[in-house]
Tab-separated table of C-alpha atoms and ligand atoms in Angstrom:
chain	number	residue	atom	x	y	z
A	24	MET	CA	142.851	123.591	17.518
A	25	THR	CA	145.525	121.995	19.755
A	26	GLU	CA	147.691	119.357	18.142
A	27	ILE	CA	148.096	116.125	20.053
A	28	GLU	CA	151.261	114.111	19.803
A	29	HIS	CA	150.638	110.608	21.046
A	30	ALA	CA	153.334	109.225	23.319
A	31	SER	CA	155.119	106.251	21.728
A	32	LEU	CA	153.417	103.471	23.599
A	33	GLU	CA	153.238	100.823	20.899
A	34	GLN	CA	155.930	98.577	22.336
A	35	ALA	CA	153.924	97.274	25.264
A	36	PRO	CA	150.237	97.506	26.116
A	37	LEU	CA	149.331	99.853	28.938
A	38	GLU	CA	148.738	98.142	32.260
A	39	TRP	CA	145.013	98.950	32.315
A	40	ASP	CA	144.447	98.025	28.662
A	41	THR	CA	141.870	95.218	29.050
A	42	GLN	CA	138.617	94.371	27.249
A	43	LEU	CA	136.461	96.250	29.761
A	44	PHE	CA	138.681	99.349	29.660
A	45	ARG	CA	138.513	99.244	25.843
A	46	THR	CA	134.717	99.190	26.099
A	47	ALA	CA	134.734	102.233	28.386
A	48	LEU	CA	137.200	103.992	26.082
A	49	ALA	CA	135.219	103.103	22.940
A	50	GLN	CA	132.042	104.541	24.491
A	51	TYR	CA	134.004	107.703	25.311
A	52	GLU	CA	135.376	107.953	21.756
A	53	GLN	CA	131.900	107.478	20.280
A	54	ALA	CA	130.485	110.215	22.517
A	55	LEU	CA	133.293	112.740	21.871
A	56	PRO	CA	132.035	114.143	18.543
A	57	ASP	CA	128.749	115.150	20.198
A	58	ALA	CA	130.504	116.427	23.326
A	59	GLU	CA	132.585	118.947	21.330
A	60	VAL	CA	135.576	118.760	23.640
A	61	GLU	CA	138.857	120.531	23.038
A	62	ASP	CA	141.526	118.040	21.842
A	63	ALA	CA	143.949	118.402	24.753
A	64	VAL	CA	141.135	117.988	27.275
A	65	ALA	CA	139.791	114.974	25.367
A	66	GLU	CA	143.238	113.378	25.337
A	67	ARG	CA	143.769	113.948	29.056
A	68	LEU	CA	140.467	112.245	29.919
A	69	ARG	CA	141.400	109.087	27.973
A	70	PHE	CA	143.773	108.228	30.831
A	71	PRO	CA	143.206	107.613	34.524
A	72	GLU	CA	144.989	110.265	36.571
A	73	ARG	CA	146.487	107.765	38.939
A	74	ALA	CA	146.575	103.981	39.333
A	75	MET	CA	147.882	102.276	42.421
A	76	ILE	CA	148.869	98.614	42.657
A	77	ALA	CA	149.611	97.136	46.054
A	78	SER	CA	149.951	93.680	47.518
A	79	VAL	CA	148.067	92.698	50.621
A	80	PRO	CA	149.685	90.019	52.815
A	81	VAL	CA	147.164	88.203	54.983
A	82	ARG	CA	147.548	85.565	57.689
A	83	LEU	CA	144.836	82.965	57.098
A	84	ASP	CA	142.979	81.276	59.941
A	85	SER	CA	144.991	78.131	59.174
A	86	GLY	CA	148.156	80.012	60.164
A	87	LYS	CA	149.397	80.089	56.545
A	88	TRP	CA	150.074	83.363	54.718
A	89	THR	CA	148.857	84.511	51.341
A	90	VAL	CA	149.375	87.717	49.362
A	91	PHE	CA	146.546	89.256	47.299
A	92	PRO	CA	147.014	91.819	44.498
A	93	ALA	CA	145.089	95.036	45.220
A	94	TYR	CA	144.229	98.119	43.189
A	95	ARG	CA	142.846	101.643	43.273
A	96	VAL	CA	142.375	103.720	40.149
A	97	GLN	CA	141.415	107.408	40.178
A	98	HIS	CA	140.215	108.612	36.810
A	99	SER	CA	139.589	112.330	37.318
A	100	SER	CA	139.819	114.739	40.237
A	101	VAL	CA	138.806	117.771	38.188
A	102	LEU	CA	135.437	118.293	39.899
A	103	GLY	CA	136.405	117.199	43.407
A	104	PRO	CA	137.582	114.148	45.344
A	105	THR	CA	137.330	110.852	43.508
A	106	LYS	CA	134.632	108.414	44.549
A	107	GLY	CA	134.014	104.753	43.875
A	108	GLY	CA	133.488	101.265	45.241
A	109	ILE	CA	135.856	98.583	46.450
A	110	ARG	CA	135.195	95.065	45.186
A	111	TYR	CA	136.532	91.712	46.336
A	112	ASP	CA	136.463	89.321	43.414
A	113	PRO	CA	138.813	86.849	41.648
A	114	HIS	CA	138.521	88.903	38.428
A	115	VAL	CA	139.542	92.289	39.851
A	116	SER	CA	142.256	93.817	37.689
A	117	LEU	CA	143.776	97.208	37.026
A	118	GLY	CA	141.855	97.372	33.733
A	119	GLU	CA	138.518	96.571	35.346
A	120	CYS	CA	139.120	99.257	37.977
A	121	ALA	CA	140.185	101.757	35.309
A	122	ALA	CA	137.043	101.141	33.230
A	123	LEU	CA	134.742	101.395	36.236
A	124	ALA	CA	136.577	104.533	37.432
A	125	MET	CA	136.037	106.222	34.068
A	126	TRP	CA	132.308	105.396	34.141
A	127	MET	CA	132.154	106.792	37.689
A	128	THR	CA	133.599	110.081	36.434
A	129	TRP	CA	130.836	110.480	33.837
A	130	LYS	CA	128.192	109.327	36.319
A	131	CYS	CA	129.170	111.812	39.047
A	132	ALA	CA	129.398	114.621	36.504
A	133	LEU	CA	126.031	113.736	34.960
A	134	LEU	CA	124.421	113.919	38.412
A	135	ARG	CA	126.298	117.183	39.060
A	136	LEU	CA	127.984	115.784	42.145
A	137	PRO	CA	131.313	117.458	43.046
A	138	TYR	CA	133.258	114.243	42.505
A	139	GLY	CA	135.388	112.397	39.995
A	140	GLY	CA	135.484	108.649	39.459
A	141	ALA	CA	137.554	105.959	41.160
A	142	LYS	CA	137.332	102.224	41.691
A	143	GLY	CA	139.379	99.681	43.609
A	144	GLY	CA	139.487	96.160	44.792
A	145	VAL	CA	141.352	93.126	45.969
A	146	ARG	CA	141.794	90.104	43.725
A	147	CYS	CA	140.618	87.333	46.024
A	148	ASN	CA	137.752	84.891	46.353
A	149	PRO	CA	135.684	86.384	49.197
A	150	ARG	CA	133.522	83.256	49.459
A	151	GLU	CA	136.597	81.287	50.567
A	152	LEU	CA	137.584	83.784	53.275
A	153	SER	CA	136.287	83.860	56.846
A	154	THR	CA	135.019	87.078	58.445
A	155	ASP	CA	138.294	87.428	60.360
A	156	GLU	CA	140.317	86.942	57.184
A	157	LEU	CA	138.187	89.513	55.355
A	158	GLN	CA	138.764	91.945	58.202
A	159	ARG	CA	142.537	91.492	57.927
A	160	VAL	CA	142.379	91.930	54.124
A	161	THR	CA	140.370	95.136	54.546
A	162	ARG	CA	142.554	96.679	57.232
A	163	ARG	CA	145.783	95.978	55.360
A	164	TYR	CA	144.256	97.164	52.052
A	165	THR	CA	143.234	100.415	53.770
A	166	SER	CA	146.734	100.891	55.212
A	167	GLU	CA	148.281	100.334	51.779
A	168	MET	CA	145.918	102.909	50.257
A	169	MET	CA	146.474	105.558	52.965
A	170	PRO	CA	148.707	107.655	50.674
A	171	VAL	CA	145.980	108.055	48.052
A	172	ILE	CA	142.637	108.031	49.905
A	173	GLY	CA	141.127	110.721	52.122
A	174	PRO	CA	137.863	112.647	52.616
A	175	GLN	CA	139.120	115.389	50.267
A	176	GLU	CA	141.095	113.052	47.994
A	177	ASP	CA	139.333	109.753	47.340
A	178	ILE	CA	136.349	108.270	49.180
A	179	PRO	CA	135.720	104.490	48.929
A	180	ALA	CA	132.307	102.786	49.107
A	181	PRO	CA	130.999	99.197	48.941
A	182	ASP	CA	130.745	97.255	45.694
A	183	MET	CA	130.606	93.548	44.852
A	184	ALA	CA	131.185	91.390	47.963
A	185	THR	CA	131.905	94.362	50.222
A	186	ASP	CA	129.339	95.858	52.551
A	187	GLU	CA	128.824	98.195	55.485
A	188	GLN	CA	130.988	96.010	57.730
A	189	THR	CA	133.852	96.364	55.248
A	190	MET	CA	133.366	100.137	55.310
A	191	ALA	CA	133.340	100.147	59.136
A	192	TRP	CA	136.730	98.358	59.164
A	193	MET	CA	138.086	100.821	56.585
A	194	MET	CA	136.803	103.814	58.563
A	195	ASP	CA	138.296	102.433	61.779
A	196	THR	CA	141.689	101.661	60.219
A	197	TYR	CA	141.908	105.133	58.666
A	198	SER	CA	140.735	106.828	61.880
A	199	MET	CA	143.186	104.911	64.082
A	200	GLN	CA	146.063	106.041	61.873
A	201	LYS	CA	144.850	109.653	62.055
A	202	GLY	CA	144.146	109.566	65.776
A	203	TYR	CA	140.529	110.755	65.587
A	204	ALA	CA	137.233	109.550	64.043
A	205	VAL	CA	136.955	110.303	60.320
A	206	PRO	CA	133.502	109.052	59.263
A	207	GLU	CA	133.681	110.979	55.979
A	208	ILE	CA	136.520	108.752	54.675
A	209	VAL	CA	134.019	106.145	53.380
A	210	THR	CA	130.332	105.991	52.493
A	211	GLY	CA	127.993	103.038	52.819
A	212	LYS	CA	129.039	102.503	56.441
A	213	PRO	CA	126.761	101.499	59.340
A	214	ILE	CA	124.350	104.164	60.616
A	215	SER	CA	125.961	103.959	64.080
A	216	ILE	CA	129.173	105.532	62.733
A	217	GLY	CA	127.633	108.149	60.439
A	218	GLY	CA	126.103	106.057	57.661
A	219	SER	CA	123.028	107.183	55.750
A	220	VAL	CA	119.671	105.726	56.742
A	221	PHE	CA	118.840	105.217	53.056
A	222	ARG	CA	122.191	104.154	51.527
A	223	SER	CA	121.607	100.394	51.413
A	224	GLU	CA	118.414	100.784	49.345
A	225	ALA	CA	119.531	103.834	47.372
A	226	THR	CA	120.780	102.207	44.163
A	227	GLY	CA	117.827	99.835	43.760
A	228	ALA	CA	115.329	102.553	44.705
A	229	GLY	CA	117.009	104.925	42.225
A	230	VAL	CA	116.732	102.329	39.443
A	231	VAL	CA	112.965	102.262	39.944
A	232	MET	CA	112.737	106.091	40.162
A	233	VAL	CA	114.440	106.273	36.746
A	234	ILE	CA	112.180	103.571	35.281
A	235	GLU	CA	109.138	105.435	36.644
A	236	ARG	CA	110.305	108.685	35.030
A	237	ALA	CA	110.868	106.895	31.718
A	238	CYS	CA	107.341	105.431	31.872
A	239	GLU	CA	105.963	108.943	32.516
A	240	ARG	CA	107.834	110.272	29.476
A	241	LEU	CA	106.592	107.379	27.359
A	242	ASP	CA	103.098	108.082	28.670
A	243	THR	CA	102.562	104.572	29.981
A	244	PRO	CA	101.955	103.583	33.625
A	245	LEU	CA	104.521	101.498	35.513
A	246	ALA	CA	101.660	99.771	37.348
A	247	GLY	CA	100.737	96.553	35.590
A	248	LYS	CA	104.070	96.172	33.775
A	249	ASP	CA	105.721	92.740	33.665
A	250	CYS	CA	109.331	92.860	34.838
A	251	VAL	CA	112.314	90.495	34.867
A	252	VAL	CA	115.238	91.257	37.210
A	253	GLN	CA	118.706	89.747	36.849
A	254	GLY	CA	120.547	89.753	40.201
A	255	PHE	CA	118.817	89.449	43.553
A	256	GLY	CA	121.434	91.254	45.643
A	257	LYS	CA	121.547	94.782	47.067
A	258	VAL	CA	120.500	96.443	43.800
A	259	GLY	CA	118.267	93.816	42.148
A	260	GLY	CA	116.554	92.764	45.384
A	261	THR	CA	115.550	96.328	46.299
A	262	ALA	CA	114.576	97.213	42.716
A	263	ALA	CA	112.335	94.140	42.476
A	264	LEU	CA	110.553	95.028	45.725
A	265	ASP	CA	110.109	98.679	44.689
A	266	LEU	CA	108.703	97.649	41.295
A	267	VAL	CA	106.075	95.540	43.037
A	268	ALA	CA	105.366	98.401	45.468
A	269	ARG	CA	104.507	100.545	42.421
A	270	GLY	CA	102.056	97.987	41.066
A	271	ALA	CA	104.336	96.238	38.557
A	272	ARG	CA	104.657	92.448	38.512
A	273	VAL	CA	108.042	90.744	38.817
A	274	LEU	CA	107.831	87.508	36.839
A	275	ALA	CA	111.433	86.360	37.275
A	276	VAL	CA	114.546	87.109	39.334
A	277	SER	CA	117.936	85.419	39.276
A	278	ASP	CA	121.158	85.052	41.210
A	279	VAL	CA	124.434	83.367	40.347
A	280	SER	CA	122.741	79.930	40.512
A	281	GLY	CA	119.941	80.656	38.030
A	282	ALA	CA	116.461	82.149	37.745
A	283	VAL	CA	113.045	81.538	39.305
A	284	TYR	CA	109.900	82.349	37.320
A	285	ARG	CA	106.159	82.519	37.841
A	286	PRO	CA	103.983	83.713	34.945
A	287	ASP	CA	101.548	85.358	37.389
A	288	GLY	CA	104.323	87.154	39.336
A	289	LEU	CA	106.634	86.029	42.142
A	290	ASP	CA	105.834	86.490	45.826
A	291	LEU	CA	109.003	88.485	46.578
A	292	ASP	CA	108.433	88.747	50.323
A	293	ALA	CA	108.253	84.966	50.578
A	294	LEU	CA	111.263	84.586	48.285
A	295	GLY	CA	113.315	87.169	50.221
A	296	THR	CA	112.491	85.541	53.544
A	297	TRP	CA	113.357	82.106	52.127
A	298	VAL	CA	116.732	83.348	50.804
A	299	SER	CA	117.719	85.112	54.034
A	300	THR	CA	116.483	82.319	56.305
A	301	HIS	CA	118.058	79.436	54.415
A	302	ARG	CA	121.003	81.320	52.899
A	303	HIS	CA	120.325	79.201	49.816
A	304	HIS	CA	120.662	79.988	46.174
A	305	LEU	CA	117.523	80.563	44.104
A	306	ASN	CA	117.940	77.319	42.150
A	307	GLU	CA	116.873	75.472	45.314
A	308	TYR	CA	113.579	77.382	45.682
A	309	SER	CA	110.679	75.013	45.028
A	310	GLU	CA	107.702	77.411	44.590
A	311	ALA	CA	108.569	78.477	41.026
A	312	GLU	CA	109.761	77.337	37.598
A	313	HIS	CA	113.505	77.425	36.945
A	314	PHE	CA	115.571	78.831	34.101
A	315	SER	CA	119.228	79.558	33.508
A	316	ASN	CA	120.317	83.217	33.619
A	317	GLU	CA	120.776	83.149	29.840
A	318	GLU	CA	117.230	81.868	29.269
A	319	MET	CA	115.758	84.357	31.718
A	320	LEU	CA	117.220	87.332	29.847
A	321	GLU	CA	115.222	86.296	26.782
A	322	LEU	CA	111.832	86.001	28.498
A	323	PRO	CA	109.101	88.283	27.088
A	324	CYS	CA	108.532	91.221	29.454
A	325	ASP	CA	107.927	94.974	29.502
A	326	ILE	CA	111.019	95.874	31.553
A	327	LEU	CA	114.261	93.913	31.901
A	328	VAL	CA	116.380	95.103	34.843
A	329	LEU	CA	120.048	94.070	34.733
A	330	ALA	CA	121.439	94.169	38.281
A	331	ALA	CA	124.152	91.522	38.412
A	332	LEU	CA	127.351	92.086	36.455
A	333	GLU	CA	129.034	93.279	33.247
A	334	GLU	CA	128.530	92.076	29.663
A	335	GLN	CA	125.191	90.271	30.004
A	336	LEU	CA	123.566	91.507	26.787
A	337	THR	CA	125.856	90.769	23.865
A	338	ALA	CA	125.750	90.564	20.062
A	339	HIS	CA	124.771	86.931	20.607
A	340	ASN	CA	121.586	87.362	22.674
A	341	ALA	CA	120.553	90.966	21.878
A	342	PRO	CA	118.594	89.917	18.745
A	343	ARG	CA	116.493	87.588	20.924
A	344	ILE	CA	115.716	89.990	23.794
A	345	GLN	CA	111.943	90.344	24.086
A	346	ALA	CA	111.832	93.235	26.589
A	347	GLY	CA	110.094	96.518	25.857
A	348	MET	CA	112.780	98.430	27.791
A	349	VAL	CA	116.128	97.595	29.445
A	350	ALA	CA	117.217	99.251	32.707
A	351	GLU	CA	120.870	98.949	33.710
A	352	GLY	CA	121.244	98.622	37.483
A	353	ALA	CA	124.662	96.974	37.067
A	354	ASN	CA	127.677	98.721	35.566
A	355	GLY	CA	128.423	97.844	31.930
A	356	PRO	CA	125.870	95.012	31.497
A	357	THR	CA	125.357	95.748	27.768
A	358	THR	CA	128.217	95.413	25.275
A	359	LEU	CA	128.758	97.966	22.502
A	360	GLU	CA	127.509	95.462	19.914
A	361	ALA	CA	124.362	94.688	21.906
A	362	ASP	CA	123.720	98.405	22.283
A	363	GLU	CA	123.670	98.782	18.499
A	364	VAL	CA	121.318	95.831	18.042
A	365	LEU	CA	118.906	97.115	20.698
A	366	ALA	CA	118.983	100.631	19.204
A	367	GLU	CA	118.169	99.206	15.747
A	368	ARG	CA	115.322	97.196	17.256
A	369	GLY	CA	113.956	100.319	18.983
A	370	ILE	CA	114.361	98.932	22.515
A	371	PRO	CA	115.298	101.846	24.814
A	372	VAL	CA	118.156	101.204	27.240
A	373	LEU	CA	118.161	103.270	30.435
A	374	PRO	CA	121.949	103.549	30.783
A	375	ASP	CA	123.957	102.554	33.854
A	376	ILE	CA	125.528	105.953	34.523
A	377	LEU	CA	122.052	107.398	34.974
A	378	THR	CA	120.015	104.433	36.166
A	379	ASN	CA	122.272	103.189	38.966
A	380	ALA	CA	123.404	106.655	40.089
A	381	GLY	CA	121.156	106.526	43.169
A	382	GLY	CA	123.959	104.840	45.101
A	383	VAL	CA	126.625	107.474	44.546
A	384	THR	CA	124.087	110.265	44.986
A	385	VAL	CA	123.081	109.072	48.442
A	386	SER	CA	126.782	108.439	49.162
A	387	TYR	CA	127.326	112.107	48.386
A	388	PHE	CA	124.527	113.017	50.821
A	389	GLU	CA	126.193	110.780	53.432
A	390	TRP	CA	129.570	112.512	52.957
A	391	VAL	CA	127.985	115.971	53.162
A	392	GLN	CA	126.137	114.974	56.338
A	393	ASP	CA	129.343	113.574	57.890
A	394	LEU	CA	131.335	116.702	57.036
A	395	GLY	CA	128.600	118.921	58.492
A	396	ARG	CA	127.807	116.556	61.404
A	397	ILE	CA	124.086	116.922	60.621
A	398	PHE	CA	121.803	114.054	59.671
A	399	TRP	CA	118.699	113.873	57.461
A	400	ASN	CA	115.838	111.397	57.786
A	401	ARG	CA	114.753	108.798	55.221
A	402	GLY	CA	112.016	110.978	53.738
A	403	GLU	CA	114.379	113.924	53.211
A	404	ILE	CA	117.011	111.713	51.586
A	405	ARG	CA	114.466	109.963	49.336
A	406	ASN	CA	113.050	113.300	48.158
A	407	ARG	CA	116.484	114.788	47.484
A	408	LEU	CA	117.448	111.629	45.559
A	409	ARG	CA	114.265	111.758	43.481
A	410	GLU	CA	114.969	115.423	42.621
A	411	LYS	CA	118.583	114.728	41.597
A	412	LEU	CA	117.688	111.731	39.439
A	413	ALA	CA	114.732	113.509	37.828
A	414	ASP	CA	116.935	116.495	36.949
A	415	ALA	CA	119.611	114.249	35.357
A	416	PHE	CA	116.970	112.116	33.611
A	417	ASP	CA	115.229	115.153	32.085
A	418	ARG	CA	118.505	116.589	30.796
A	419	VAL	CA	119.427	113.230	29.226
A	420	TRP	CA	115.964	112.696	27.743
A	421	SER	CA	115.775	116.174	26.156
A	422	PHE	CA	119.314	115.945	24.815
A	423	SER	CA	118.580	112.522	23.347
A	424	GLU	CA	115.434	113.816	21.645
A	425	ASN	CA	116.969	117.068	20.391
A	426	ARG	CA	120.058	115.410	18.958
A	427	SER	CA	118.521	112.012	17.996
A	428	LEU	CA	120.962	110.148	20.217
A	429	THR	CA	120.434	106.978	22.216
A	430	LEU	CA	119.907	107.579	25.922
A	431	ARG	CA	123.354	106.093	26.627
A	432	ARG	CA	125.057	108.427	24.192
A	433	ALA	CA	123.111	111.396	25.549
A	434	ALA	CA	124.038	110.497	29.148
A	435	LEU	CA	127.717	110.021	28.328
A	436	VAL	CA	127.888	113.239	26.327
A	437	SER	CA	126.209	115.161	29.161
A	438	GLY	CA	128.660	113.764	31.739
A	439	ILE	CA	131.731	114.276	29.537
A	440	ARG	CA	130.715	117.879	28.804
A	441	GLU	CA	130.521	118.722	32.509
A	442	VAL	CA	134.022	117.353	33.189
A	443	ALA	CA	135.488	118.849	30.035
A	444	ALA	CA	134.065	122.285	30.842
A	445	ALA	CA	135.648	122.157	34.300
A	446	LEU	CA	139.010	120.964	32.978
A	447	GLY	CA	138.888	123.572	30.235
A	448	ALA	CA	138.242	126.313	32.804
A	449	ARG	CA	140.940	125.094	35.185
A	450	GLY	CA	143.463	124.330	32.442
A	451	ILE	CA	145.748	121.324	32.348
A	452	TYR	CA	148.444	121.773	34.992
A	453	PRO	CA	151.092	123.162	34.640
B	2	NAD	P1	125.474	92.049	45.215
B	2	NAD	O1	126.720	91.259	45.421
B	2	NAD	O2	124.655	92.481	46.385
B	2	NAD	O3	124.460	91.261	44.230
B	2	NAD	C1	124.874	90.731	43.003
B	2	NAD	C2	123.809	89.750	42.503
B	2	NAD	O4	124.220	89.231	41.234
B	2	NAD	C3	123.641	88.515	43.421
B	2	NAD	O5	122.271	88.118	43.432
B	2	NAD	C4	124.487	87.453	42.710
B	2	NAD	O6	124.076	86.114	43.007
B	2	NAD	C5	124.216	87.818	41.259
B	2	NAD	N1	125.225	87.286	40.371
B	2	NAD	C6	126.562	87.184	40.598
B	2	NAD	N2	127.155	86.588	39.547
B	2	NAD	C7	126.167	86.309	38.661
B	2	NAD	C8	126.140	85.673	37.385
B	2	NAD	N3	127.244	85.187	36.838
B	2	NAD	N4	124.942	85.580	36.757
B	2	NAD	C9	123.819	86.057	37.317
B	2	NAD	N5	123.775	86.647	38.525
B	2	NAD	C10	124.947	86.758	39.171
B	2	NAD	O7	125.930	93.291	44.330
B	2	NAD	P2	125.143	94.655	44.103
B	2	NAD	O8	125.664	95.677	45.026
B	2	NAD	O9	123.674	94.381	44.009
B	2	NAD	O10	125.715	95.057	42.654
B	2	NAD	C11	125.169	94.545	41.451
B	2	NAD	C12	125.683	95.405	40.292
B	2	NAD	O11	125.269	96.764	40.512
B	2	NAD	C13	127.215	95.467	40.123
B	2	NAD	O12	127.477	95.607	38.731
B	2	NAD	C14	127.603	96.751	40.828
B	2	NAD	O13	128.828	97.295	40.332
B	2	NAD	C15	126.416	97.609	40.444
B	2	NAD	N6	126.197	98.771	41.321
B	2	NAD	C16	125.995	98.598	42.647
B	2	NAD	C17	125.766	99.718	43.446
B	2	NAD	C18	125.475	99.595	44.914
B	2	NAD	O14	125.195	100.616	45.534
B	2	NAD	N7	125.478	98.393	45.489
B	2	NAD	C19	125.791	101.004	42.882
B	2	NAD	C20	125.984	101.141	41.503
B	2	NAD	C21	126.191	100.006	40.734
C-alpha cells in the first residue's frame, strides 16, 4: 500500500474549498471504500488538475466599464479532453466550478465517454446584461481561456443562462484566433455550424429514458404515473413533455417564480406556448393553482423530477417528500443529509451523474461528428443515446443490487473505478 503524506495546507483554506465542493468531495470519500482505489490514485483525484481564474473586462452599453471574475476548472484529463458547461450566474465561484467538474468526471466515466470533467463560468447577472454585452463577455472570456481550452484539451458546452448563441460566439472567437473554422471546440452550438440536431432536447429526453428504464426494472409502467417537475427550462421543460408523451401525467411544474398545479394534469402545450409567447413567469399563469417551489416539492406524486438547481432536497424537507421516486435532472439537487433520509425511507433516487448524462452523451456525439465531418439524423442520435444510457443504467442497477448500495453510491463507484483504472494503468506522471 502506498503511503500518502498530506501537504501542509492547514494555514489557509484551498481556493476551491466551498460547501458545494465539500459535498462533491464527501460523496467521493463515501464511495471510495467500495471503489477499492489505490491510495495514491485516490489522493490525486481529490484535487482538480487545473483551475484557472481570469477577469473579464466588458464595456457596457452605457459606455461604462465593468470587470467580471471568470473561472474554468478541469478535474481530470486521464480519459481524454475535459468537458463541461459554462454558466453565467452571480453565484459562480471557483468552488462551484470545482465541484461540478468533479461530478462531470464521474459522469463521463460512468457513461464510458473518453472525457474528463470540467466546468466554468462568469460571475455576473445575465438578466441585467443586453445581448451585445453578453456577446462581449463571451468573446473576452473565450480569449482569456484560449491557453487551456481546445478540441483535444477542454471542450465547453452550455449550462445555466448560456445557450447555443453563446456557443456560436465562443466557436467564432476561437476560430478567428486560429484562422480556420473549429466547430469541435464547443458542443451545444447551432446546427448551422455543426451542432447536433438532438442536443437541445438531449438532457431532458435522457432523464425520461432513465426513468422509463427504472420503471421497467421495478416492473411498473410509466404510463399513468403522476409526476411533479421542478424547473421548466431546457431540462425540465423537455422532460415534462416527454413524460406526457409516454402516458404519464404532469401535475405540477415550476420555475424561479413558483409552481403551477392541476390535480388532473397540466396542459403542457398550452403552458409552453403561454410562456414563450408572453415571456412571463409561471406565477402569472391563470389556468392553474399556485404553490411555492418549496410546497411543490412536497406534493404527493409517483415521480419527482428535479431540474432546476443544487441543494433542493435537504435534511429539512426530505422527511416530508411524498414522491415514490426522485429523478435528478439538475446537478447536485439532493444534499448528503437528504440522501440518507430518502434511503432510510426507501425512496429511490435516480442520481444526477446517470440521469442527466444525456446532455454530455449527445455532446460527445456532436464532437465526434464534427471531428469526422459526418452528421447523423435525429433517429440515429436518439437510438445511440438510449443504448448508452441503458448500458450505464444496467451496470449501476446490478451493482447497486449486488452490493446493497444506493443507486447514487453505485453510480459514483462505477464512475470512480473507470477513472482510477485508467490512472492506475497510465501511472501518475512523472
Ligand atoms: P435553464 O436555465 O434552461 O432552466 C432552469 C430552470 O430552473 C428555469 O425554469 C428556472 O426558472 C428554474 N429556476 C431557477 N432558479 C430557480 C429556483 N431558485 N427555484 C426553482 N426553479 C428555479 O437550465 P437547464 O439547462 O434546464 O439546467 C437545469 C439544471 O440541469 C442545472 O442544474 C444544470 O446544471 C443541469 N444540467 C443541464 C444540462 C443541459 O444540457 N442543459 C445537462 C446536465 C445538467
